[in-house]
Amino acid sequence: MADWQPELYARYGDERLQPVLDLLARVPLDRPARIVDLGCGAGASTEPLVRRWPEAEVVGLDTSPAMLATARRKLPGVAFVEADLVTWQPDAPVDLIFANAVLQWVPDLERVLPRLMGFLAPGGVLAVQMPRNLEEPSHALMRKIAALPAFADRLAEAGASRPGLPPAETFYDWLSDEAADVQVWLTTYHHPLADAAAIVEMVSSTGLKPYLDALPAPLAAEFRALYTAAVAEAYPPRADGRVLFRFPRLFLVARR
């Protein structure tokens, strides 16, 4: 998959920031000394961490050079590291591992989550937020159009690029032996957006990206047009002319 696009991702920064703030509000720590922001992207999730704990050592970690370059310009006092969270390990125990909207891309979470818990200092916290939207029309329609004869051969891998999430109770079971306390909850956001095209634009920097990246330009344009039409049908205008983009997310806070 091609590198992420910081400017496109940031166009819906308010919608993406609210889950960060909601997760941060549930972190039961007063003065963490060492914080790691996994999948920090362009620093939108890192900045609230720095504001809340200005005395802490904060490290942002991501695989995207473009996102990290933007983050470094935005937060020059923070260390940003290019690394894969699946193989990354800290050089010393961490008080807070914050993972906003990244672990949904990672397979084998049953192994990865306990591994991350093992990097925490006693009393440390793992805080996670993951979109749980693969069955929403926005994402189900991607798979439906990808299965059409014009795209199926090219998009077989794109459709499998993001594994689905198990039930919330499963996350509790995976971590309850490793943690002193585990909190898991679901929140569904309803984002008012201008129209169906805005939904397509918002997801084109995330869930739609693997599909478009796998196609040559003419086919990508055809896919996007078909997808936009399908989204317009699935998300009709509300009374004020805007559309409501339903977006479920799963949250997890585990304390060692």
PDB file of C-alpha atoms in Angstrom:
ATOM      1  CA  MET A   1       0.000   0.000   0.000  1.00  0.00           C
ATOM      2  CA  ALA A   2       1.247   3.502  -0.846  1.00  0.00           C
ATOM      3  CA  ASP A   3       2.245   5.850   1.960  1.00  0.00           C
ATOM      4  CA  TRP A   4      -0.462   7.605   3.946  1.00  0.00           C
ATOM      5  CA  GLN A   5      -1.526  11.165   3.033  1.00  0.00           C
ATOM      6  CA  PRO A   6      -1.344  13.487   6.057  1.00  0.00           C
ATOM      7  CA  GLU A   7      -3.254  16.374   4.448  1.00  0.00           C
ATOM      8  CA  LEU A   8      -6.160  14.185   3.331  1.00  0.00           C
ATOM      9  CA  TYR A   9      -6.308  12.449   6.708  1.00  0.00           C
ATOM     10  CA  ALA A  10      -6.357  15.813   8.517  1.00  0.00           C
ATOM     11  CA  ARG A  11      -9.382  17.163   6.608  1.00  0.00           C
ATOM     12  CA  TYR A  12     -11.649  15.372   9.060  1.00  0.00           C
ATOM     13  CA  GLY A  13      -9.485  16.066  12.069  1.00  0.00           C
ATOM     14  CA  ASP A  14     -12.355  17.013  14.388  1.00  0.00           C
ATOM     15  CA  GLU A  15     -14.178  13.731  13.746  1.00  0.00           C
ATOM     16  CA  ARG A  16     -10.981  11.760  14.297  1.00  0.00           C
ATOM     17  CA  LEU A  17      -9.913  13.723  17.381  1.00  0.00           C
ATOM     18  CA  GLN A  18     -13.018  13.107  19.504  1.00  0.00           C
ATOM     19  CA  PRO A  19     -12.270   9.370  20.062  1.00  0.00           C
ATOM     20  CA  VAL A  20      -8.711  10.320  21.048  1.00  0.00           C
ATOM     21  CA  LEU A  21     -10.034  12.685  23.716  1.00  0.00           C
ATOM     22  CA  ASP A  22     -12.623  10.166  24.885  1.00  0.00           C
ATOM     23  CA  LEU A  23      -9.957   7.494  25.303  1.00  0.00           C
ATOM     24  CA  LEU A  24      -7.545   9.875  27.002  1.00  0.00           C
ATOM     25  CA  ALA A  25     -10.226  10.869  29.511  1.00  0.00           C
ATOM     26  CA  ARG A  26     -10.404   7.271  30.728  1.00  0.00           C
ATOM     27  CA  VAL A  27      -6.652   6.812  31.342  1.00  0.00           C
ATOM     28  CA  PRO A  28      -6.231   6.433  35.131  1.00  0.00           C
ATOM     29  CA  LEU A  29      -2.749   7.933  35.459  1.00  0.00           C
ATOM     30  CA  ASP A  30      -1.631  11.104  37.220  1.00  0.00           C
ATOM     31  CA  ARG A  31       2.039  11.515  36.322  1.00  0.00           C
ATOM     32  CA  PRO A  32       3.305   8.967  33.798  1.00  0.00           C
ATOM     33  CA  ALA A  33       7.012   9.422  33.132  1.00  0.00           C
ATOM     34  CA  ARG A  34       7.242   7.503  29.838  1.00  0.00           C
ATOM     35  CA  ILE A  35       4.524   7.477  27.159  1.00  0.00           C
ATOM     36  CA  VAL A  36       4.516   5.806  23.754  1.00  0.00           C
ATOM     37  CA  ASP A  37       1.936   6.751  21.124  1.00  0.00           C
ATOM     38  CA  LEU A  38       1.649   3.746  18.813  1.00  0.00           C
ATOM     39  CA  GLY A  39       0.463   4.575  15.303  1.00  0.00           C
ATOM     40  CA  CYS A  40       0.900   8.276  16.043  1.00  0.00           C
ATOM     41  CA  GLY A  41       0.378   9.320  12.415  1.00  0.00           C
ATOM     42  CA  ALA A  42       0.850  13.050  11.941  1.00  0.00           C
ATOM     43  CA  GLY A  43       0.799  13.674  15.694  1.00  0.00           C
ATOM     44  CA  ALA A  44      -2.916  14.384  16.186  1.00  0.00           C
ATOM     45  CA  SER A  45      -3.081  11.815  18.983  1.00  0.00           C
ATOM     46  CA  THR A  46       0.350  12.765  20.350  1.00  0.00           C
ATOM     47  CA  GLU A  47      -0.444  16.428  20.912  1.00  0.00           C
ATOM     48  CA  PRO A  48      -3.188  15.815  23.538  1.00  0.00           C
ATOM     49  CA  LEU A  49      -0.806  13.477  25.379  1.00  0.00           C
ATOM     50  CA  VAL A  50       1.854  16.194  25.504  1.00  0.00           C
ATOM     51  CA  ARG A  51      -0.671  18.789  26.649  1.00  0.00           C
ATOM     52  CA  ARG A  52      -1.980  16.593  29.475  1.00  0.00           C
ATOM     53  CA  TRP A  53       1.460  15.467  30.702  1.00  0.00           C
ATOM     54  CA  PRO A  54       3.993  18.133  29.627  1.00  0.00           C
ATOM     55  CA  GLU A  55       6.693  16.728  31.917  1.00  0.00           C
ATOM     56  CA  ALA A  56       6.525  13.203  30.493  1.00  0.00           C
ATOM     57  CA  GLU A  57       8.867  11.723  27.916  1.00  0.00           C
ATOM     58  CA  VAL A  58       6.597  11.120  24.923  1.00  0.00           C
ATOM     59  CA  VAL A  59       7.599   9.030  21.904  1.00  0.00           C
ATOM     60  CA  GLY A  60       5.488   8.701  18.761  1.00  0.00           C
ATOM     61  CA  LEU A  61       5.845   5.578  16.649  1.00  0.00           C
ATOM     62  CA  ASP A  62       4.547   4.948  13.114  1.00  0.00           C
ATOM     63  CA  THR A  63       5.476   3.187   9.865  1.00  0.00           C
ATOM     64  CA  SER A  64       4.626   6.133   7.579  1.00  0.00           C
ATOM     65  CA  PRO A  65       7.506   8.477   6.663  1.00  0.00           C
ATOM     66  CA  ALA A  66       5.054  11.093   5.381  1.00  0.00           C
ATOM     67  CA  MET A  67       3.008  11.082   8.567  1.00  0.00           C
ATOM     68  CA  LEU A  68       6.113  11.207  10.750  1.00  0.00           C
ATOM     69  CA  ALA A  69       7.556  14.127   8.788  1.00  0.00           C
ATOM     70  CA  THR A  70       4.363  16.099   9.449  1.00  0.00           C
ATOM     71  CA  ALA A  71       4.394  15.103  13.119  1.00  0.00           C
ATOM     72  CA  ARG A  72       7.984  16.293  13.555  1.00  0.00           C
ATOM     73  CA  ARG A  73       7.127  19.702  12.096  1.00  0.00           C
ATOM     74  CA  LYS A  74       4.071  19.946  14.316  1.00  0.00           C
ATOM     75  CA  LEU A  75       5.721  18.790  17.560  1.00  0.00           C
ATOM     76  CA  PRO A  76       9.482  19.423  17.280  1.00  0.00           C
ATOM     77  CA  GLY A  77      10.046  18.632  20.961  1.00  0.00           C
ATOM     78  CA  VAL A  78       8.753  15.063  20.661  1.00  0.00           C
ATOM     79  CA  ALA A  79      10.778  12.061  19.492  1.00  0.00           C
ATOM     80  CA  PHE A  80       9.097  10.346  16.523  1.00  0.00           C
ATOM     81  CA  VAL A  81      10.344   6.926  15.456  1.00  0.00           C
ATOM     82  CA  GLU A  82       9.696   4.956  12.276  1.00  0.00           C
ATOM     83  CA  ALA A  83       8.996   1.389  13.407  1.00  0.00           C
ATOM     84  CA  ASP A  84       6.486  -1.450  13.168  1.00  0.00           C
ATOM     85  CA  LEU A  85       4.577  -1.889  16.429  1.00  0.00           C
ATOM     86  CA  VAL A  86       4.408  -5.656  15.877  1.00  0.00           C
ATOM     87  CA  THR A  87       8.184  -5.985  16.289  1.00  0.00           C
ATOM     88  CA  TRP A  88       8.907  -2.828  18.318  1.00  0.00           C
ATOM     89  CA  GLN A  89       9.915  -3.048  21.931  1.00  0.00           C
ATOM     90  CA  PRO A  90      10.925  -0.265  24.315  1.00  0.00           C
ATOM     91  CA  ASP A  91      14.340  -0.054  25.938  1.00  0.00           C
ATOM     92  CA  ALA A  92      12.721   0.389  29.372  1.00  0.00           C
ATOM     93  CA  PRO A  93       9.257  -0.148  30.893  1.00  0.00           C
ATOM     94  CA  VAL A  94       6.581   2.324  29.775  1.00  0.00           C
ATOM     95  CA  ASP A  95       3.884   3.947  31.928  1.00  0.00           C
ATOM     96  CA  LEU A  96       1.364   4.466  29.115  1.00  0.00           C
ATOM     97  CA  ILE A  97       1.042   2.812  25.729  1.00  0.00           C
ATOM     98  CA  PHE A  98      -1.572   4.733  23.739  1.00  0.00           C
ATOM     99  CA  ALA A  99      -2.813   3.127  20.524  1.00  0.00           C
ATOM    100  CA  ASN A 100      -5.502   5.118  18.734  1.00  0.00           C
ATOM    101  CA  ALA A 101      -6.980   3.762  15.469  1.00  0.00           C
ATOM    102  CA  VAL A 102      -4.022   1.548  14.588  1.00  0.00           C
ATOM    103  CA  LEU A 103      -4.430  -1.955  16.023  1.00  0.00           C
ATOM    104  CA  GLN A 104      -7.402  -2.707  13.752  1.00  0.00           C
ATOM    105  CA  TRP A 105      -4.836  -3.138  10.964  1.00  0.00           C
ATOM    106  CA  VAL A 106      -2.793  -5.658  12.956  1.00  0.00           C
ATOM    107  CA  PRO A 107      -3.421  -9.413  12.709  1.00  0.00           C
ATOM    108  CA  ASP A 108      -3.002 -11.772  15.670  1.00  0.00           C
ATOM    109  CA  LEU A 109      -4.157  -9.309  18.329  1.00  0.00           C
ATOM    110  CA  GLU A 110      -4.488 -12.234  20.750  1.00  0.00           C
ATOM    111  CA  ARG A 111      -0.677 -12.297  20.789  1.00  0.00           C
ATOM    112  CA  VAL A 112       0.063  -8.595  20.212  1.00  0.00           C
ATOM    113  CA  LEU A 113      -2.030  -7.141  23.047  1.00  0.00           C
ATOM    114  CA  PRO A 114      -0.530  -9.260  25.867  1.00  0.00           C
ATOM    115  CA  ARG A 115       2.908  -8.534  24.391  1.00  0.00           C
ATOM    116  CA  LEU A 116       2.245  -4.794  24.686  1.00  0.00           C
ATOM    117  CA  MET A 117       1.020  -5.281  28.260  1.00  0.00           C
ATOM    118  CA  GLY A 118       4.360  -6.875  29.034  1.00  0.00           C
ATOM    119  CA  PHE A 119       6.146  -3.624  28.175  1.00  0.00           C
ATOM    120  CA  LEU A 120       4.318  -1.691  30.887  1.00  0.00           C
ATOM    121  CA  ALA A 121       5.775  -0.704  34.234  1.00  0.00           C
ATOM    122  CA  PRO A 122       3.808  -1.861  37.289  1.00  0.00           C
ATOM    123  CA  GLY A 123       0.616   0.191  37.359  1.00  0.00           C
ATOM    124  CA  GLY A 124       1.125   1.155  33.720  1.00  0.00           C
ATOM    125  CA  VAL A 125      -1.764   1.422  31.270  1.00  0.00           C
ATOM    126  CA  LEU A 126      -2.506   0.178  27.770  1.00  0.00           C
ATOM    127  CA  ALA A 127      -5.150   2.420  26.149  1.00  0.00           C
ATOM    128  CA  VAL A 128      -6.589   1.359  22.793  1.00  0.00           C
ATOM    129  CA  GLN A 129      -9.249   2.617  20.384  1.00  0.00           C
ATOM    130  CA  MET A 130     -10.156   0.737  17.197  1.00  0.00           C
ATOM    131  CA  PRO A 131     -12.800   1.407  14.535  1.00  0.00           C
ATOM    132  CA  ARG A 132     -15.386  -1.349  14.533  1.00  0.00           C
ATOM    133  CA  ASN A 133     -17.007  -0.441  11.235  1.00  0.00           C
ATOM    134  CA  LEU A 134     -16.354  -3.270   8.783  1.00  0.00           C
ATOM    135  CA  GLU A 135     -20.047  -4.189   8.757  1.00  0.00           C
ATOM    136  CA  GLU A 136     -21.215  -0.600   8.307  1.00  0.00           C
ATOM    137  CA  PRO A 137     -22.486   0.324   4.807  1.00  0.00           C
ATOM    138  CA  SER A 138     -19.388   2.472   4.240  1.00  0.00           C
ATOM    139  CA  HIS A 139     -17.126  -0.582   4.398  1.00  0.00           C
ATOM    140  CA  ALA A 140     -19.466  -3.368   3.322  1.00  0.00           C
ATOM    141  CA  LEU A 141     -19.970  -1.476   0.051  1.00  0.00           C
ATOM    142  CA  MET A 142     -16.220  -1.435  -0.573  1.00  0.00           C
ATOM    143  CA  ARG A 143     -16.158  -5.217  -0.469  1.00  0.00           C
ATOM    144  CA  LYS A 144     -19.317  -5.525  -2.567  1.00  0.00           C
ATOM    145  CA  ILE A 145     -17.917  -3.367  -5.382  1.00  0.00           C
ATOM    146  CA  ALA A 146     -14.498  -5.020  -5.114  1.00  0.00           C
ATOM    147  CA  ALA A 147     -16.187  -8.351  -5.870  1.00  0.00           C
ATOM    148  CA  LEU A 148     -17.486  -7.124  -9.247  1.00  0.00           C
ATOM    149  CA  PRO A 149     -15.805  -8.809 -12.252  1.00  0.00           C
ATOM    150  CA  ALA A 150     -14.032  -5.610 -13.278  1.00  0.00           C
ATOM    151  CA  PHE A 151     -12.139  -5.467  -9.964  1.00  0.00           C
ATOM    152  CA  ALA A 152     -12.203  -8.892  -8.312  1.00  0.00           C
ATOM    153  CA  ASP A 153      -8.842 -10.198  -9.548  1.00  0.00           C
ATOM    154  CA  ARG A 154      -6.969  -7.038  -8.580  1.00  0.00           C
ATOM    155  CA  LEU A 155      -8.641  -6.491  -5.204  1.00  0.00           C
ATOM    156  CA  ALA A 156      -8.600  -9.932  -3.615  1.00  0.00           C
ATOM    157  CA  GLU A 157      -5.796  -8.931  -1.245  1.00  0.00           C
ATOM    158  CA  ALA A 158      -7.121  -5.418  -0.597  1.00  0.00           C
ATOM    159  CA  GLY A 159     -10.314  -6.808   0.849  1.00  0.00           C
ATOM    160  CA  ALA A 160      -8.339  -8.854   3.346  1.00  0.00           C
ATOM    161  CA  SER A 161      -5.936  -6.064   4.350  1.00  0.00           C
ATOM    162  CA  ARG A 162      -7.803  -5.353   7.557  1.00  0.00           C
ATOM    163  CA  PRO A 163      -8.920  -8.244   9.780  1.00  0.00           C
ATOM    164  CA  GLY A 164     -12.204  -8.008  11.621  1.00  0.00           C
ATOM    165  CA  LEU A 165     -12.409  -7.524  15.379  1.00  0.00           C
ATOM    166  CA  PRO A 166     -13.765 -10.133  17.780  1.00  0.00           C
ATOM    167  CA  PRO A 167     -16.475  -9.307  20.350  1.00  0.00           C
ATOM    168  CA  ALA A 168     -15.608  -6.925  23.165  1.00  0.00           C
ATOM    169  CA  GLU A 169     -15.730  -9.789  25.669  1.00  0.00           C
ATOM    170  CA  THR A 170     -12.885 -11.500  23.835  1.00  0.00           C
ATOM    171  CA  PHE A 171     -10.553  -8.588  24.487  1.00  0.00           C
ATOM    172  CA  TYR A 172     -11.373  -8.813  28.175  1.00  0.00           C
ATOM    173  CA  ASP A 173     -10.517 -12.522  28.191  1.00  0.00           C
ATOM    174  CA  TRP A 174      -7.250 -11.938  26.338  1.00  0.00           C
ATOM    175  CA  LEU A 175      -6.015  -9.423  28.920  1.00  0.00           C
ATOM    176  CA  SER A 176      -7.665 -10.318  32.215  1.00  0.00           C
ATOM    177  CA  ASP A 177      -4.790 -12.638  33.204  1.00  0.00           C
ATOM    178  CA  GLU A 178      -2.208  -9.954  32.406  1.00  0.00           C
ATOM    179  CA  ALA A 179      -3.970  -6.955  33.939  1.00  0.00           C
ATOM    180  CA  ALA A 180      -5.106  -5.782  37.352  1.00  0.00           C
ATOM    181  CA  ASP A 181      -8.080  -4.105  35.698  1.00  0.00           C
ATOM    182  CA  VAL A 182      -9.605  -4.180  32.195  1.00  0.00           C
ATOM    183  CA  GLN A 183     -12.282  -1.828  30.907  1.00  0.00           C
ATOM    184  CA  VAL A 184     -13.834  -2.433  27.466  1.00  0.00           C
ATOM    185  CA  TRP A 185     -16.638  -0.388  25.909  1.00  0.00           C
ATOM    186  CA  LEU A 186     -18.208   0.526  22.574  1.00  0.00           C
ATOM    187  CA  THR A 187     -19.171   4.000  21.379  1.00  0.00           C
ATOM    188  CA  THR A 188     -21.000   4.784  18.154  1.00  0.00           C
ATOM    189  CA  TYR A 189     -20.406   8.267  16.771  1.00  0.00           C
ATOM    190  CA  HIS A 190     -22.771   9.899  14.281  1.00  0.00           C
ATOM    191  CA  HIS A 191     -20.788  12.467  12.311  1.00  0.00           C
ATOM    192  CA  PRO A 192     -22.824  15.093  10.413  1.00  0.00           C
ATOM    193  CA  LEU A 193     -21.100  15.513   7.039  1.00  0.00           C
ATOM    194  CA  ALA A 194     -21.997  17.625   4.034  1.00  0.00           C
ATOM    195  CA  ASP A 195     -22.967  14.791   1.694  1.00  0.00           C
ATOM    196  CA  ALA A 196     -22.050  11.307   0.453  1.00  0.00           C
ATOM    197  CA  ALA A 197     -18.955  12.687  -1.255  1.00  0.00           C
ATOM    198  CA  ALA A 198     -17.685  13.817   2.150  1.00  0.00           C
ATOM    199  CA  ILE A 199     -18.046  10.271   3.496  1.00  0.00           C
ATOM    200  CA  VAL A 200     -16.057   8.982   0.535  1.00  0.00           C
ATOM    201  CA  GLU A 201     -13.387  11.623   1.080  1.00  0.00           C
ATOM    202  CA  MET A 202     -13.132  10.781   4.783  1.00  0.00           C
ATOM    203  CA  VAL A 203     -12.683   7.047   4.227  1.00  0.00           C
ATOM    204  CA  SER A 204     -10.421   7.477   1.193  1.00  0.00           C
ATOM    205  CA  SER A 205      -7.508   8.179   3.549  1.00  0.00           C
ATOM    206  CA  THR A 206      -8.161   5.000   5.570  1.00  0.00           C
ATOM    207  CA  GLY A 207     -10.453   2.076   4.708  1.00  0.00           C
ATOM    208  CA  LEU A 208     -10.852   2.870   1.014  1.00  0.00           C
ATOM    209  CA  LYS A 209      -7.132   3.416   0.493  1.00  0.00           C
ATOM    210  CA  PRO A 210      -6.071  -0.240   0.010  1.00  0.00           C
ATOM    211  CA  TYR A 211      -8.677  -0.632  -2.739  1.00  0.00           C
ATOM    212  CA  LEU A 212      -7.755   2.508  -4.660  1.00  0.00           C
ATOM    213  CA  ASP A 213      -4.015   1.901  -4.281  1.00  0.00           C
ATOM    214  CA  ALA A 214      -4.334  -1.552  -5.854  1.00  0.00           C
ATOM    215  CA  LEU A 215      -5.953  -0.237  -9.054  1.00  0.00           C
ATOM    216  CA  PRO A 216      -4.567   1.653 -12.056  1.00  0.00           C
ATOM    217  CA  ALA A 217      -5.879   5.209 -12.324  1.00  0.00           C
ATOM    218  CA  PRO A 218      -8.779   4.560 -14.762  1.00  0.00           C
ATOM    219  CA  LEU A 219     -10.076   1.603 -12.737  1.00  0.00           C
ATOM    220  CA  ALA A 220      -9.597   3.494  -9.473  1.00  0.00           C
ATOM    221  CA  ALA A 221     -11.742   6.330 -10.832  1.00  0.00           C
ATOM    222  CA  GLU A 222     -14.424   3.829 -11.913  1.00  0.00           C
ATOM    223  CA  PHE A 223     -14.352   2.128  -8.511  1.00  0.00           C
ATOM    224  CA  ARG A 224     -14.631   5.450  -6.708  1.00  0.00           C
ATOM    225  CA  ALA A 225     -17.584   6.555  -8.871  1.00  0.00           C
ATOM    226  CA  LEU A 226     -19.484   3.315  -8.231  1.00  0.00           C
ATOM    227  CA  TYR A 227     -18.682   3.491  -4.538  1.00  0.00           C
ATOM    228  CA  THR A 228     -19.789   7.123  -4.249  1.00  0.00           C
ATOM    229  CA  ALA A 229     -23.128   6.313  -5.884  1.00  0.00           C
ATOM    230  CA  ALA A 230     -23.659   3.372  -3.530  1.00  0.00           C
ATOM    231  CA  VAL A 231     -22.762   5.484  -0.485  1.00  0.00           C
ATOM    232  CA  ALA A 232     -25.227   8.178  -1.578  1.00  0.00           C
ATOM    233  CA  GLU A 233     -27.984   5.569  -1.600  1.00  0.00           C
ATOM    234  CA  ALA A 234     -26.962   4.082   1.764  1.00  0.00           C
ATOM    235  CA  TYR A 235     -26.696   7.456   3.536  1.00  0.00           C
ATOM    236  CA  PRO A 236     -29.674   9.609   2.479  1.00  0.00           C
ATOM    237  CA  PRO A 237     -29.752  13.311   3.419  1.00  0.00           C
ATOM    238  CA  ARG A 238     -31.299  14.202   6.776  1.00  0.00           C
ATOM    239  CA  ALA A 239     -33.781  17.009   7.343  1.00  0.00           C
ATOM    240  CA  ASP A 240     -31.053  19.665   7.135  1.00  0.00           C
ATOM    241  CA  GLY A 241     -29.573  18.263   3.908  1.00  0.00           C
ATOM    242  CA  ARG A 242     -26.506  16.744   5.533  1.00  0.00           C
ATOM    243  CA  VAL A 243     -25.786  13.038   6.019  1.00  0.00           C
ATOM    244  CA  LEU A 244     -25.070  11.213   9.269  1.00  0.00           C
ATOM    245  CA  PHE A 245     -22.003   9.003   9.081  1.00  0.00           C
ATOM    246  CA  ARG A 246     -22.390   6.262  11.692  1.00  0.00           C
ATOM    247  CA  PHE A 247     -19.006   5.158  13.076  1.00  0.00           C
ATOM    248  CA  PRO A 248     -18.751   2.483  15.836  1.00  0.00           C
ATOM    249  CA  ARG A 249     -15.500   2.280  17.792  1.00  0.00           C
ATOM    250  CA  LEU A 250     -14.184  -0.118  20.422  1.00  0.00           C
ATOM    251  CA  PHE A 251     -12.236   1.175  23.433  1.00  0.00           C
ATOM    252  CA  LEU A 252      -9.987  -0.737  25.798  1.00  0.00           C
ATOM    253  CA  VAL A 253      -8.099   0.440  28.894  1.00  0.00           C
ATOM    254  CA  ALA A 254      -6.065  -2.172  30.763  1.00  0.00           C
ATOM    255  CA  ARG A 255      -3.928  -1.441  33.837  1.00  0.00           C
ATOM    256  CA  ARG A 256      -1.057  -3.728  34.744  1.00  0.00           C
TER     257      ARG A 256
END
